[in-house]
Coordinates of C-alpha atoms in Angstrom, one line a residue:
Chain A
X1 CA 165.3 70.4 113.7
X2 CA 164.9 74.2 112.7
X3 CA 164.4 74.2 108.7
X4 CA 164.7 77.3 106.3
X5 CA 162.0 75.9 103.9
X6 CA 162.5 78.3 100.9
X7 CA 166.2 79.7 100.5
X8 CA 167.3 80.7 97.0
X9 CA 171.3 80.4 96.2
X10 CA 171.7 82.7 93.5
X11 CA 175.0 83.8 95.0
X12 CA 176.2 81.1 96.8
X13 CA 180.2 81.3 95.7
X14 CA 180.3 77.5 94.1
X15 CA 177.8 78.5 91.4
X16 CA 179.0 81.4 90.4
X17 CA 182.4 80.6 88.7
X18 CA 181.3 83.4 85.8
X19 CA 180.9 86.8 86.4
X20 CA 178.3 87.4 83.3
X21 CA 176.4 85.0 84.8
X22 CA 176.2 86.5 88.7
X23 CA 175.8 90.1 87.2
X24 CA 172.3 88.8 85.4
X25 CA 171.7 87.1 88.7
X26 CA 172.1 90.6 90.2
X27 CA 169.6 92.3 87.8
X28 CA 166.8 89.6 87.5
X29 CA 166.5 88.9 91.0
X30 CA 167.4 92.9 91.4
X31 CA 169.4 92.0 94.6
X32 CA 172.0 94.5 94.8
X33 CA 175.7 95.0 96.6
X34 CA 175.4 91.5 98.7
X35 CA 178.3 90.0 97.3
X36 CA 179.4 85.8 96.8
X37 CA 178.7 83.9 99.6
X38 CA 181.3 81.1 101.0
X39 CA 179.4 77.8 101.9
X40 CA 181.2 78.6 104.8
X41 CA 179.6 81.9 105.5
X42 CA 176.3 80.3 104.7
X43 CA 177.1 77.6 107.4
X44 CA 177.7 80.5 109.9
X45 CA 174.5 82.3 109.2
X46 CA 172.7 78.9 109.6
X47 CA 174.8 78.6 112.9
X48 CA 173.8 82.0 114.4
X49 CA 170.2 81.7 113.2
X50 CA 170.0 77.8 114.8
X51 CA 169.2 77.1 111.6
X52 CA 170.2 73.6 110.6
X53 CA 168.7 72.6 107.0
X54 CA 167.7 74.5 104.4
X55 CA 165.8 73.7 101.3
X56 CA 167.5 75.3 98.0
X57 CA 165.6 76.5 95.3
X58 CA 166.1 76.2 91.5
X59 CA 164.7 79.3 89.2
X60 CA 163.9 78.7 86.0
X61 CA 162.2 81.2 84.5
X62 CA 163.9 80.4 80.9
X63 CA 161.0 81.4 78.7
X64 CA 161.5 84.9 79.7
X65 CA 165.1 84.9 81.0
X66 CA 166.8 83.2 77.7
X67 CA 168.4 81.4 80.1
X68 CA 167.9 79.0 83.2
X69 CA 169.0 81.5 86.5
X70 CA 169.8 78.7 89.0
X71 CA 169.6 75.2 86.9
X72 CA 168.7 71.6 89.1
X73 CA 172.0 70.8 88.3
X74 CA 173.4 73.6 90.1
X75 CA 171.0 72.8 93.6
X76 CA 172.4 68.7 93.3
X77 CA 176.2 70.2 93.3
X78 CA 175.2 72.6 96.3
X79 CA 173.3 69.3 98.0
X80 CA 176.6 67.0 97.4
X81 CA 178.9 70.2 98.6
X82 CA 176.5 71.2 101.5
X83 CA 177.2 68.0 104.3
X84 CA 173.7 66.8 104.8
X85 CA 172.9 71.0 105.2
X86 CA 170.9 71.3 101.8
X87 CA 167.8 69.8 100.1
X88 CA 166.8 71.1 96.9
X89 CA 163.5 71.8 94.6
X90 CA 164.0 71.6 91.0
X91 CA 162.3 74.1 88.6
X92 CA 160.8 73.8 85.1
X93 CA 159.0 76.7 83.4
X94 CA 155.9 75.7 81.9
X95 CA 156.5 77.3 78.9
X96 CA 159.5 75.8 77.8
X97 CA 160.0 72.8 75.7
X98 CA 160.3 69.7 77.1
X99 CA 159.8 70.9 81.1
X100 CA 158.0 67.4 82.1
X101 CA 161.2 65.5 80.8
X102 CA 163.3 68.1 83.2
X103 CA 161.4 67.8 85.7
X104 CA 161.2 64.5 85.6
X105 CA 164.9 63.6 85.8
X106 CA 165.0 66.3 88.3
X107 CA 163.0 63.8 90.5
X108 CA 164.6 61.0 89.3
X109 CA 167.9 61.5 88.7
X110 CA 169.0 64.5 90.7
X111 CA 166.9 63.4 93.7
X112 CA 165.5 67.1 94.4
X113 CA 163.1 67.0 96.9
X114 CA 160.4 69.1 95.5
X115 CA 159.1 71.4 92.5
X116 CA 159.3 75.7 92.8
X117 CA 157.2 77.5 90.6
X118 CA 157.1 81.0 89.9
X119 CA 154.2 82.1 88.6
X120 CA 154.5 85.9 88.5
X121 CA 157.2 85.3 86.5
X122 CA 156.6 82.5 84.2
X123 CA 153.3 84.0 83.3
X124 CA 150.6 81.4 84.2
X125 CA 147.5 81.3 86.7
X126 CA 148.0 78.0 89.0
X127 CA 144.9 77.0 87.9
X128 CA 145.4 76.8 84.0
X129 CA 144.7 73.3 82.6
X130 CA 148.4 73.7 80.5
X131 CA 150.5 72.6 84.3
X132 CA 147.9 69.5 85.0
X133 CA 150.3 67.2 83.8
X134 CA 153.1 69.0 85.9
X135 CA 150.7 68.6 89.2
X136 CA 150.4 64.9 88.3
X137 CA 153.9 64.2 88.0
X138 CA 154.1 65.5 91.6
X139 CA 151.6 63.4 92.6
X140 CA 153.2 60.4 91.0
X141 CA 156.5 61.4 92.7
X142 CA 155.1 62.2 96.2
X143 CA 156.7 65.8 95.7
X144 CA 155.4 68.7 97.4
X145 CA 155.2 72.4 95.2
X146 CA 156.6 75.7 96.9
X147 CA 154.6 78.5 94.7
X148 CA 156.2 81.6 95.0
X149 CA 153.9 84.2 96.0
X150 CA 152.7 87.4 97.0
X151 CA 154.7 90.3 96.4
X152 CA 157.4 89.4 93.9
X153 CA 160.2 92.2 94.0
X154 CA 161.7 91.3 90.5
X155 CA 161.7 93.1 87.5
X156 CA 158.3 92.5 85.4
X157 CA 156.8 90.2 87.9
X158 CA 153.2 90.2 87.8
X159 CA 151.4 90.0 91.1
X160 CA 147.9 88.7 89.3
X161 CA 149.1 85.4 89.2
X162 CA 149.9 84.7 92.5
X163 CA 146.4 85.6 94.2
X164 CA 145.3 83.1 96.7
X165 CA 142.2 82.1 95.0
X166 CA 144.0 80.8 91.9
X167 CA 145.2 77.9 94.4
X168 CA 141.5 76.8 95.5
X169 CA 140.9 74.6 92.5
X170 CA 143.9 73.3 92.5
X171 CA 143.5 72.1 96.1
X172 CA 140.2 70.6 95.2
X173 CA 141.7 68.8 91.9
X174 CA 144.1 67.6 93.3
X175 CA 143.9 66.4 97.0
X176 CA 146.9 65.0 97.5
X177 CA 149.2 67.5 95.8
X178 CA 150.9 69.3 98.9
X179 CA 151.8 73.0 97.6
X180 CA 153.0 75.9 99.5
X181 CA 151.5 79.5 99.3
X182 CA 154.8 81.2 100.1
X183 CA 155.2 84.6 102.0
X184 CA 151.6 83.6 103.2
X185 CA 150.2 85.2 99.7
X186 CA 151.4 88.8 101.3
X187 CA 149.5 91.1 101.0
X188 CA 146.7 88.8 100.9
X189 CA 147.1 87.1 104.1
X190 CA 143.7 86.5 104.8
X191 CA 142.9 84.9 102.0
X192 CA 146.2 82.9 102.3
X193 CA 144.4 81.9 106.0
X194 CA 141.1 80.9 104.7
X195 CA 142.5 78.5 102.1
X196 CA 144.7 77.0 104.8
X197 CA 141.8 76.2 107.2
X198 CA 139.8 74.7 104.7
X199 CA 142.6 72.8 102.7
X200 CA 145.2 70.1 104.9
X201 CA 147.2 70.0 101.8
X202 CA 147.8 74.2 101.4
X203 CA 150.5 74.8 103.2
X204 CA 152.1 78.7 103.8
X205 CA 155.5 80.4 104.9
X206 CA 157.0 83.2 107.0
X207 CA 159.5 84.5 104.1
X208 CA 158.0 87.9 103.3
X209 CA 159.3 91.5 105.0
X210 CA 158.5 93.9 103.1
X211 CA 158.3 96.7 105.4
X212 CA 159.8 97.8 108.5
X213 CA 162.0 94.9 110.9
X214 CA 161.4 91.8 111.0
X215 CA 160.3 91.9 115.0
X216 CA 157.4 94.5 113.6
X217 CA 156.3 93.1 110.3
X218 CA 156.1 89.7 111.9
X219 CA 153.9 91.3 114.8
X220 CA 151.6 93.0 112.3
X221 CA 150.9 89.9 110.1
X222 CA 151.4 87.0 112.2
X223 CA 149.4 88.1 115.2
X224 CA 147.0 91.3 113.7
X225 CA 146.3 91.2 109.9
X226 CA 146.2 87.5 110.9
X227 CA 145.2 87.0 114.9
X228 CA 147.6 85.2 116.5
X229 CA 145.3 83.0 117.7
X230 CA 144.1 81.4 114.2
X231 CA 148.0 80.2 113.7
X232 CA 148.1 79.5 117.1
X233 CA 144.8 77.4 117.3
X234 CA 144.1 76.3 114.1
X235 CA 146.8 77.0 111.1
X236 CA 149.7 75.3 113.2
X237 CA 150.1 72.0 111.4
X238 CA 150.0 74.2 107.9
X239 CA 153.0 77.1 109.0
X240 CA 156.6 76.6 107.7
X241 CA 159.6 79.4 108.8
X242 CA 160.5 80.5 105.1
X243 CA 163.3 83.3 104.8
X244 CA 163.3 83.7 101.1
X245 CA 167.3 84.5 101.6
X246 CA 169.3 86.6 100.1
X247 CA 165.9 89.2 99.9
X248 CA 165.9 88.9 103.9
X249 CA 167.9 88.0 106.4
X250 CA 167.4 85.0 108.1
X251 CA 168.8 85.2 111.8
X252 CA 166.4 88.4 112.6
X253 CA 163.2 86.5 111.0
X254 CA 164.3 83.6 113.1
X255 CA 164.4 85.5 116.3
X256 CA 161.0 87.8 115.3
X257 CA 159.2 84.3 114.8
X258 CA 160.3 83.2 118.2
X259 CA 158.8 86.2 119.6
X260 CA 155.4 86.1 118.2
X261 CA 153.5 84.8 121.5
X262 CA 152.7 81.5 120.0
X263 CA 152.7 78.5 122.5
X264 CA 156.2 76.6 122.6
X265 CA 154.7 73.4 120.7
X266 CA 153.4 76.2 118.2
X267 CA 156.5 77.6 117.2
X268 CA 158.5 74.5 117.0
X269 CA 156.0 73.3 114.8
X270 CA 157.1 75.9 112.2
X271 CA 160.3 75.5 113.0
X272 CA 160.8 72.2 111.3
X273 CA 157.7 69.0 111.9
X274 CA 155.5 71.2 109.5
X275 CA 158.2 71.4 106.8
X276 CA 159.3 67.8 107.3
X277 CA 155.5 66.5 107.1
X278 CA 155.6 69.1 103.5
X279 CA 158.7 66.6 102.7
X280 CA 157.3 63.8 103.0
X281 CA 160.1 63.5 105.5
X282 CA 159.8 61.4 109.2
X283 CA 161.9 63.2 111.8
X284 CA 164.6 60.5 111.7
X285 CA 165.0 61.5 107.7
X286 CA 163.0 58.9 106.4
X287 CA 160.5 59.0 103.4
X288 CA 157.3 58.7 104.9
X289 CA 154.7 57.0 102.8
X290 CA 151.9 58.8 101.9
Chain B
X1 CA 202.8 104.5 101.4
X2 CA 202.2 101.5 102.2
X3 CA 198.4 99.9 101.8
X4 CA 197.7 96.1 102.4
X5 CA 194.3 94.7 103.6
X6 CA 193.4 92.0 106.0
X7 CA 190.2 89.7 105.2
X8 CA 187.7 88.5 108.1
X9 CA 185.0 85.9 108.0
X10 CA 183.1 86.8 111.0
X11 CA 181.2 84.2 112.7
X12 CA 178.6 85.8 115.1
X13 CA 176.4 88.6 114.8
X14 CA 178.5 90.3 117.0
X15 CA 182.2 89.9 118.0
X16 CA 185.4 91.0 118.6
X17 CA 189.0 90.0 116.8
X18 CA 191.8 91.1 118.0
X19 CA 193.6 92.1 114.8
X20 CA 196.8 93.2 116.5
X21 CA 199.6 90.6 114.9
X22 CA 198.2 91.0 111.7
X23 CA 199.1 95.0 111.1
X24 CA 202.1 94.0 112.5
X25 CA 203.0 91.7 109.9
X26 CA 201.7 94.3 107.3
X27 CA 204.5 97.0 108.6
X28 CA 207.1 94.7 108.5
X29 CA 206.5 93.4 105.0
X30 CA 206.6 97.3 104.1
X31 CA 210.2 97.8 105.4
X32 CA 208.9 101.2 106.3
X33 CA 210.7 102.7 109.6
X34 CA 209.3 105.6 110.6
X35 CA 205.7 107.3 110.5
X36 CA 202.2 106.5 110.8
X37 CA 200.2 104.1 111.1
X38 CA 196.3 103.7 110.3
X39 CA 194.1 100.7 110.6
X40 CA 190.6 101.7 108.6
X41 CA 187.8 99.2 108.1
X42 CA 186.2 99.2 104.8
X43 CA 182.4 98.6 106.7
X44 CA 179.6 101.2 107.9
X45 CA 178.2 98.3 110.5
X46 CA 181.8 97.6 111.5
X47 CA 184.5 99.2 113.9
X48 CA 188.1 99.3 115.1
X49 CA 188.9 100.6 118.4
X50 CA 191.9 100.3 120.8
X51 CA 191.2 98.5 123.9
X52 CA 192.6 94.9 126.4
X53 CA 192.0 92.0 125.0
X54 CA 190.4 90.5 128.1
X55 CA 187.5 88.3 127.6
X56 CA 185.5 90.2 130.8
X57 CA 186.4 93.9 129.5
X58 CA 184.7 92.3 125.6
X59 CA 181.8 90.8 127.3
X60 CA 181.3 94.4 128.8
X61 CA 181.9 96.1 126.0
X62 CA 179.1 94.3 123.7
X63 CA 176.7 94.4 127.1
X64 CA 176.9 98.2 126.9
X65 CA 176.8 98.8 123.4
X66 CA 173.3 96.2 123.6
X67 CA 171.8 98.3 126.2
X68 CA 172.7 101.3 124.4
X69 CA 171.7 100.3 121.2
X70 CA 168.4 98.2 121.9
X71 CA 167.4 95.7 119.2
X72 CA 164.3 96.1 120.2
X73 CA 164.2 99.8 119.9
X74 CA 162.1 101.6 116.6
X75 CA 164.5 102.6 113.3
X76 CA 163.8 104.6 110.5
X77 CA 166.5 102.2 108.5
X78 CA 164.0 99.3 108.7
X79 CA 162.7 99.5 105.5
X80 CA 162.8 98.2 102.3
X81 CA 165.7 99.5 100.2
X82 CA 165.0 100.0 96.5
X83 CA 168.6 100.2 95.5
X84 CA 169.8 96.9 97.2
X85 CA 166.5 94.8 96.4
X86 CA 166.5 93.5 100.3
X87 CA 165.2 94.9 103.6
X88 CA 167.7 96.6 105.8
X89 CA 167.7 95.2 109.1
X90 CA 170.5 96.4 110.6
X91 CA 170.5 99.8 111.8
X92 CA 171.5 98.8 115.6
X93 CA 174.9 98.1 113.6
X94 CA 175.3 101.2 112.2
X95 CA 175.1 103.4 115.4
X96 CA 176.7 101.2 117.3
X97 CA 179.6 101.6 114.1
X98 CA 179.3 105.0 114.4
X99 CA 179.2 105.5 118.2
X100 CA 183.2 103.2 118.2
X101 CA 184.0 104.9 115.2
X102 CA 185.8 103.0 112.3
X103 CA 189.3 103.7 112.1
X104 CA 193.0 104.0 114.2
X105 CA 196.0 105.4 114.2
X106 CA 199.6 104.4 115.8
X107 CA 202.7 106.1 115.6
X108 CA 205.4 103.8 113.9
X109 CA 209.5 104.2 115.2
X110 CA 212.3 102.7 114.2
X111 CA 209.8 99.7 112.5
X112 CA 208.4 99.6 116.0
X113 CA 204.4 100.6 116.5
X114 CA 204.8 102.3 119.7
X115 CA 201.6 101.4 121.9
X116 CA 200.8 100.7 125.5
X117 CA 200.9 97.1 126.7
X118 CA 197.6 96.9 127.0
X119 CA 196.5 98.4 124.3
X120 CA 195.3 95.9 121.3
X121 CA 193.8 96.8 118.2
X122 CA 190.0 95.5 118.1
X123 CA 187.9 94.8 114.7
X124 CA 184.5 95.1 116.0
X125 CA 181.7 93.2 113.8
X126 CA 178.1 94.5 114.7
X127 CA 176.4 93.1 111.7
X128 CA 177.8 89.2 111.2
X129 CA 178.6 86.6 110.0
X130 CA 179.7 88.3 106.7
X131 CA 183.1 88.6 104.9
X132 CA 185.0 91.8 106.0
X133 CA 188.1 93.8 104.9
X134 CA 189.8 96.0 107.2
X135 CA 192.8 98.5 105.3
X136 CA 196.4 99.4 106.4
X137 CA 197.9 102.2 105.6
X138 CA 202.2 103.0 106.3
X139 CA 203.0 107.0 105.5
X140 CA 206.5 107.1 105.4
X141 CA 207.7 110.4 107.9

């Protein structure tokens, strides 16, 4: 099973009935001239990428925004529209009123899969005392946390809050939290790297290209600013393929990732087992117990 | 004149459709009789050329334009653009739009188009899946 671990569906065509709505979608995310997407244009980009699940992500960034970009609600209609295509994180910013009761139905009642937080946008260090209570209601739920990270190409995003080393503490506090450094911190890859060799429950994605085509950037981080050789040998169980789609397009990143020189086992581990062990997910689509 | 439009959902990230019937169906509904015909698509990764629509003459086609065009090759266009927010990673779609060109013309009599038998009109997709448009114009002569 080949899974898109961190997709966001800003303009997918179903949740965007309201024009006001996909123009501010257009200027926060500042994703320009890509149009609505059909679900069924979505399931032929999955097709031609061999991509066959993808994990939607929520964005609420409503302390700053005034309002909720892509709300939980929003991901479970995708999920019930998608055929067994979609799973979805919920998000809650943590500086909005009542975000643990939201996030808290989102795991409940919505069923979403996991928690997205974006903290160059919501304005907090990962390690401030004020989302504790967040992390434990993960914990409590057996939900993993995709932080969005690195390079964040939105308007008044602050890169400071997304180092890698804010996430050290938190893996030490809290063990059995499994959180995701997306985009591999980019540019801080090597920190990214050192925090997943010392930490099972940091896990990192592929969805970051930044610069040139996804064949080159992929060679230059994934087997020289990282050696190939530490994914390869000791980083494989940690690696999820992560497009971060609509910023980048998956089918290219799919093929660049299959090109990497990685052993066979490698690459199929990033593929999908890695992101269905981040689930909590068995490969026949049971919850595993953790 | 006469303009009408026909919408494509491409389905690979490079194919052929033969769009032949469906300009056909455009000059009839414009009752025009005589004059010209153009067939224009509204895409810089896209192209529409005249060709046979045999299945070995497309495979040979797309093989050529590959070998010509190599993915694998180094483009300036693979970069980040500021003005769309996203990386542009298709560059091997814009030659290979440019090298087929992105328009045709046919010569329309007595509500006929007149055209070879073996000559069909292609929309080539270089860049897919994505939603396309591809414009028909009538000028009445």
């Amino acid at each position: 099973m080949f899974i898109d671990i961190n997709v966001h569906p800003d303009f997918y065509a179903d949740i965007n009935l309201d024009k006001t709505k996909e123009t501010l979608r257009h200027n926060r995310l500042n994703i320009h001239h890509n149009g609505l997407a059909s679900l069924n244009h979505i399931s032929n980009q999955m097709n031609c990428a061999s991509i066959d699940r993808m994990v939607l992500m929520a964005n609420d960034c409503s302390s700053t925004d005034k309002t909720v970009l892509v709300s939980n609600e929003e991901i479970k209609k995708l999920i019930d529209l998608g055929e067994k295509k979609f799973l979805g994180f919920a998000s809650v910013d943590p500086n909005s009123d009542n975000y643990l009761q939201q996030l808290e139905f989102a795991f409940s009642n919505l069923k979403l899969s996991g928690l997205v937080l974006y903290p160059a946008r919501q304005y907090f260090f990962p390690n401030e005392e004020k989302v504790a209570d967040i992390y434990q209601l993960c914990i409590a739920y057996n939900k993993p946390i995709m932080f969005q990270c690195g390079l964040n190409w939105e308007p008044n995003a602050l890169s400071k809050y997304v180092h890698p080393l804010h996430f050290e503490e938190v893996a030490i506090k809290y063990p059995t939290l499994k959180l995701c450094i997306s985009g591999f911190g980019w540019p801080w890859v090597r920190e990214t790297a050192m925090l997943l060799l010392k930490y099972p429950n940091i896990y990192s994605d592929t969805s970051v290209l930044y610069f040139d085509s996804a064949r080159e950037f992929y060679s230059q981080i994934f087997t020289k600013d990282i050696p190939y050789t530490w994914i390869d040998r000791s980083l494989r169980h940690q690696v999820m393929f992560g497009s971060n789609n609509p910023r980048f397009e998956q089918i290219r990143m799919a093929k660049a990732l299959s090109n990497l020189g990685y052993r066979d086992s490698t690459v199929e581990l990033i593929k999908g087992q890695n992101a269905l062990d981040f689930l909590g997910i068995s490969n026949t689509g049971e919850k595993s117990v953790c | 004149m006469f303009v009408d439009q026909i919408e494509l959902e491409t389905k690979k990230y490079v194919d052929f459709y033969i769009i032949t019937k469906e300009i056909e169906k455009i000059v009839s509904k414009s009752q025009i009789k005589n004059g010209v015909v153009t067939v224009i698509t509204k895409h810089t990764t896209t192209a529409i050329t005249v060709n046979e629509a045999l299945e070995c003459l497309q495979s040979d086609i797309e093989i050529f334009l590959s070998n010509l065009v190599r993915e694998d090759s180094s483009y300036s266009h693979a970069r980040m653009l500021r003005n769309y927010g996203s990386t542009a990673g298709n560059p091997t779609g814009h030659i290979k739009s440019l090298l087929i060109g992105n328009h045709c013309h046919f010569i329309l009599v007595n509500g006929q188009i007149i055209k070879g038998d073996a000559q069909d009109v292609f929309f080539c997709e270089f860049d897919g899946p994505s939603k396309r448009t591809v414009m028909v114009s009538i000028e009445e002569k």
